[in-house]
Short mmCIF file of C-alpha atoms in Angstrom, two decimals:
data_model
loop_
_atom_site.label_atom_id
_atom_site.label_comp_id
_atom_site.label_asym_id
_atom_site.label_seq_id
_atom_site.Cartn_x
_atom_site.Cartn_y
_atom_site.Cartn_z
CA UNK A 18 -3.05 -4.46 -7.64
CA UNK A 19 -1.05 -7.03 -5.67
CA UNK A 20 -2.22 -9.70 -6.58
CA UNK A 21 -1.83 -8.53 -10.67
CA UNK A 22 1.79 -7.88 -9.70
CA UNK A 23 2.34 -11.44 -7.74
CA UNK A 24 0.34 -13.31 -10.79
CA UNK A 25 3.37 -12.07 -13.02
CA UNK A 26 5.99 -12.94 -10.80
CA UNK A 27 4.57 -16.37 -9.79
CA UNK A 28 4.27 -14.67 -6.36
CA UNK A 29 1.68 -14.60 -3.29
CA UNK A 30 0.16 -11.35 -2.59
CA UNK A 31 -0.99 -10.32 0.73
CA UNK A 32 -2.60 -7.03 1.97
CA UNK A 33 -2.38 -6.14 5.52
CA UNK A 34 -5.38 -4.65 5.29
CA UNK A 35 -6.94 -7.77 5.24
CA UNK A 36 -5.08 -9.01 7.82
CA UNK A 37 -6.14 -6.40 10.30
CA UNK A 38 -9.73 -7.08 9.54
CA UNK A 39 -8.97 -10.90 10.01
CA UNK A 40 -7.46 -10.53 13.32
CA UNK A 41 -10.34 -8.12 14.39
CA UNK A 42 -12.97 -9.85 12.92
CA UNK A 43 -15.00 -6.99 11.14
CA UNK A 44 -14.25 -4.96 8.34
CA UNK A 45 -11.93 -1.46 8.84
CA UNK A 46 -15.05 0.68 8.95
CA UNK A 47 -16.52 -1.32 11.91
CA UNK A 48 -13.37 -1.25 13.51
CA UNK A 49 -13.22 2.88 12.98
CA UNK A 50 -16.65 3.26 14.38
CA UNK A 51 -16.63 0.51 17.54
CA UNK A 52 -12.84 1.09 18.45
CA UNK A 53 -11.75 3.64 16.92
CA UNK A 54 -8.44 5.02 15.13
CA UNK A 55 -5.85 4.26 17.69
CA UNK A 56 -7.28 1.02 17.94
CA UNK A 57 -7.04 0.17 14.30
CA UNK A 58 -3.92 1.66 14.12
CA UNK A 59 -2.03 -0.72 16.64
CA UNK A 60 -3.74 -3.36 14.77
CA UNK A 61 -2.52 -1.90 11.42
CA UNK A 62 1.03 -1.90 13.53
CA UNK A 63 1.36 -5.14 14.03
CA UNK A 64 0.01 -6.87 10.62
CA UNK A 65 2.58 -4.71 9.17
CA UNK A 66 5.39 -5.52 11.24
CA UNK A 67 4.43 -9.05 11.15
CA UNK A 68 3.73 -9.31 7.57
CA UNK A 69 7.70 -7.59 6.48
CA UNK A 70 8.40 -10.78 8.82
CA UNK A 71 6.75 -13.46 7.37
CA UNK A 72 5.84 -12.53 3.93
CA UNK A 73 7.93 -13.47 1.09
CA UNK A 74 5.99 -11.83 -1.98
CA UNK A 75 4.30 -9.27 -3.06
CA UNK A 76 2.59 -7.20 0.31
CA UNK A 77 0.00 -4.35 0.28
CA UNK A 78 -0.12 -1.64 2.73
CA UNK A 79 -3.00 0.38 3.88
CA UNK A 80 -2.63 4.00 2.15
CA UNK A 81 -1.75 5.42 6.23
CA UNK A 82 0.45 2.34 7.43
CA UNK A 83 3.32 4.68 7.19
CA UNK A 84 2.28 7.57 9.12
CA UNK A 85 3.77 4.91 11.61
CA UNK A 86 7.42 6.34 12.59
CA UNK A 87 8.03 2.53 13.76
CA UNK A 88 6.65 1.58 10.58
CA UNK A 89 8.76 3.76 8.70
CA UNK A 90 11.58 2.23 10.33
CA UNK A 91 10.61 -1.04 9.31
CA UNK A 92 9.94 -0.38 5.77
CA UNK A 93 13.41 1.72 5.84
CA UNK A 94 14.77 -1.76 7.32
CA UNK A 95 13.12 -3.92 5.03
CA UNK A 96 14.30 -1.90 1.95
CA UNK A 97 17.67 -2.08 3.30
CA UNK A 98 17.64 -5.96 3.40
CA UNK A 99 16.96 -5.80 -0.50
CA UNK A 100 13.18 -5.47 0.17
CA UNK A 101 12.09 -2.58 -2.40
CA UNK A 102 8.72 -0.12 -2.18
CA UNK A 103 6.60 0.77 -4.83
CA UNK A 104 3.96 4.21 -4.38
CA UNK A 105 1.35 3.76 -6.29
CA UNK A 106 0.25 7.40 -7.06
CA UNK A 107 -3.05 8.58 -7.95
CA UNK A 108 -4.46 12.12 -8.79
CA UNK A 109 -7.69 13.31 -7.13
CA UNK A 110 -9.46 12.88 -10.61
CA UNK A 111 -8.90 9.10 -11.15
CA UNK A 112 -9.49 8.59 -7.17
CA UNK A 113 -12.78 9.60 -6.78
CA UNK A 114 -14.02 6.76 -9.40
CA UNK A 115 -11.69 4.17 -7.73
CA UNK A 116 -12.58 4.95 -4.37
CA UNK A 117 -15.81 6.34 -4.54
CA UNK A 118 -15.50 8.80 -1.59
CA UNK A 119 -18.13 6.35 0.00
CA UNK A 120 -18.85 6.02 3.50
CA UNK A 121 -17.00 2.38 3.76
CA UNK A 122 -14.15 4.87 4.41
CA UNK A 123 -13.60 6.02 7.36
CA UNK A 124 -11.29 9.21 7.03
CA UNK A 125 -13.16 10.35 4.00
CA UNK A 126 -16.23 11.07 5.81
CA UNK A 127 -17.94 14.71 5.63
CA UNK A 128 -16.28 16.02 2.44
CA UNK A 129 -14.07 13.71 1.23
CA UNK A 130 -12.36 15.12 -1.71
CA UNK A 131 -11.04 17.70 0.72
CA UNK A 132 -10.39 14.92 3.18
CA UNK A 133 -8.80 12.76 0.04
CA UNK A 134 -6.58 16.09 -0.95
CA UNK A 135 -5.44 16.49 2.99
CA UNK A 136 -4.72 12.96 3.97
CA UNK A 137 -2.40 12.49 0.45
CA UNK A 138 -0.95 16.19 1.20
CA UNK A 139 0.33 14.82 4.58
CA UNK A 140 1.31 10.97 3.07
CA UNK A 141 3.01 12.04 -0.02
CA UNK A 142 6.48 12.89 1.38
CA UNK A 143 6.78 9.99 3.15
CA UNK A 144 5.55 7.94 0.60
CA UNK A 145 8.05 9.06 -1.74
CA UNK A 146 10.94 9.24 0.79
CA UNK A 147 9.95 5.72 1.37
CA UNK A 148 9.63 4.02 -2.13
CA UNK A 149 12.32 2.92 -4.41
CA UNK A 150 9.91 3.78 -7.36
CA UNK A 151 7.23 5.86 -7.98
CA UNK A 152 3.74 5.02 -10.58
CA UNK A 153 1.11 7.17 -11.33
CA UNK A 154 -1.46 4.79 -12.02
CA UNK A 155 -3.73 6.90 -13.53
CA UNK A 156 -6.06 5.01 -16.44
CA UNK A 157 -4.14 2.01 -16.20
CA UNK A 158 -6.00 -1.21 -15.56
CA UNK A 159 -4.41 -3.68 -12.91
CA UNK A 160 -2.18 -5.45 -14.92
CA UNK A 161 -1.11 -2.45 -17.07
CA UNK A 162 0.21 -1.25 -13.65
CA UNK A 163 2.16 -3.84 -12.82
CA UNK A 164 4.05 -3.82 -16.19
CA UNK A 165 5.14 -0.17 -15.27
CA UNK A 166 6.06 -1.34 -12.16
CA UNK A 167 8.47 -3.40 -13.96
CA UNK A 168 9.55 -0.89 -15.92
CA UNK A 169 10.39 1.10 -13.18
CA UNK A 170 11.67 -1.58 -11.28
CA UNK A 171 14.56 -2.48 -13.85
CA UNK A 172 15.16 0.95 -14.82
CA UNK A 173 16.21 1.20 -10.73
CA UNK A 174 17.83 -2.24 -11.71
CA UNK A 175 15.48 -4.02 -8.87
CA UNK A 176 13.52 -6.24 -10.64
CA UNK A 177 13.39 -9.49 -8.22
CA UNK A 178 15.01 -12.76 -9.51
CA UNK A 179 13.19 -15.11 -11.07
CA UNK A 180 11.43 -12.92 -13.51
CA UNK A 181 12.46 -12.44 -17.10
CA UNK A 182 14.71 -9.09 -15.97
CA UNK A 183 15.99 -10.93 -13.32
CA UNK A 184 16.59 -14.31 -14.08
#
């Protein structure tokens, strides 16, 4: 989904998941099962904090990078400095497709609708307290989402300069 959004905007995408598994050198679920949680979770820290640094573009967050409180603060930081944050929502129905509820995830192990329905129970709030704009994403393809998300984004009259809207 980034990278549909940053194509549009003549942008770079980056997801911090992929940055965690870069500086780890194995993918999430290896780092879940060797490490474990905590472990991926300062990891998860630190791309994030690094990446609100560096990044000028479009960024992707892991779905529990905010469960952070000093992530929170960043994003609440970084939002304040003109930065904005989309939630892209998804209902239980169009998520089990997407994701798969496959065992590449670690937190959806042993049932993981129920685990699905928890984890976005206890993310939702601060995912909406968080984001400037909200997308239910729903039966949209990539780039369908992305022109919502510009929708949305001038609606809230935050469209970023250089696009059309913006310009």
């Amino acid at each position: 989904m980034a990278a549909a959004l940053a194509g549009r905007w003549q942008l770079v995408a980056r997801d911090t998941d992929t940055d965690v598994e870069s500086a780890a050198g194995k993918s999430i679920a290896d780092i879940f099962v060797e490490d474990g949680e905590p472990y991926f979770r300062e990891l998860e820290r630190a791309a994030v904090a690094r990446a609100l640094v560096e990044h000028d573009g479009v960024l992707a967050l892991g779905g529990g990078a905010v469960l952070d409180e000093e992530t929170q603060a960043d994003l609440v930081d970084y939002a304040g400095r003109g930065g904005v944050i989309v939630f892209l929502d998804v209902t239980l129905a169009a998520a089990g497709p997407r994701v798969g509820f496959n065992q590449a995830r670690p937190l959806l192990l042993g049932n993981p609708r129920a685990q699905w329905q928890a984890l976005m129970e206890a993310r939702r709030p601060i995912y909406e307290r968080l984001a400037l704009v909200c997308v239910l994403t729903d039966g949209h393809r990539p780039l369908d989402v992305a022109e919502l998300i510009e929708l949305e984004l001038a609606a809230a009259r935050r469209v970023p300069a250089g696009t059309e809207e913006g310009a």
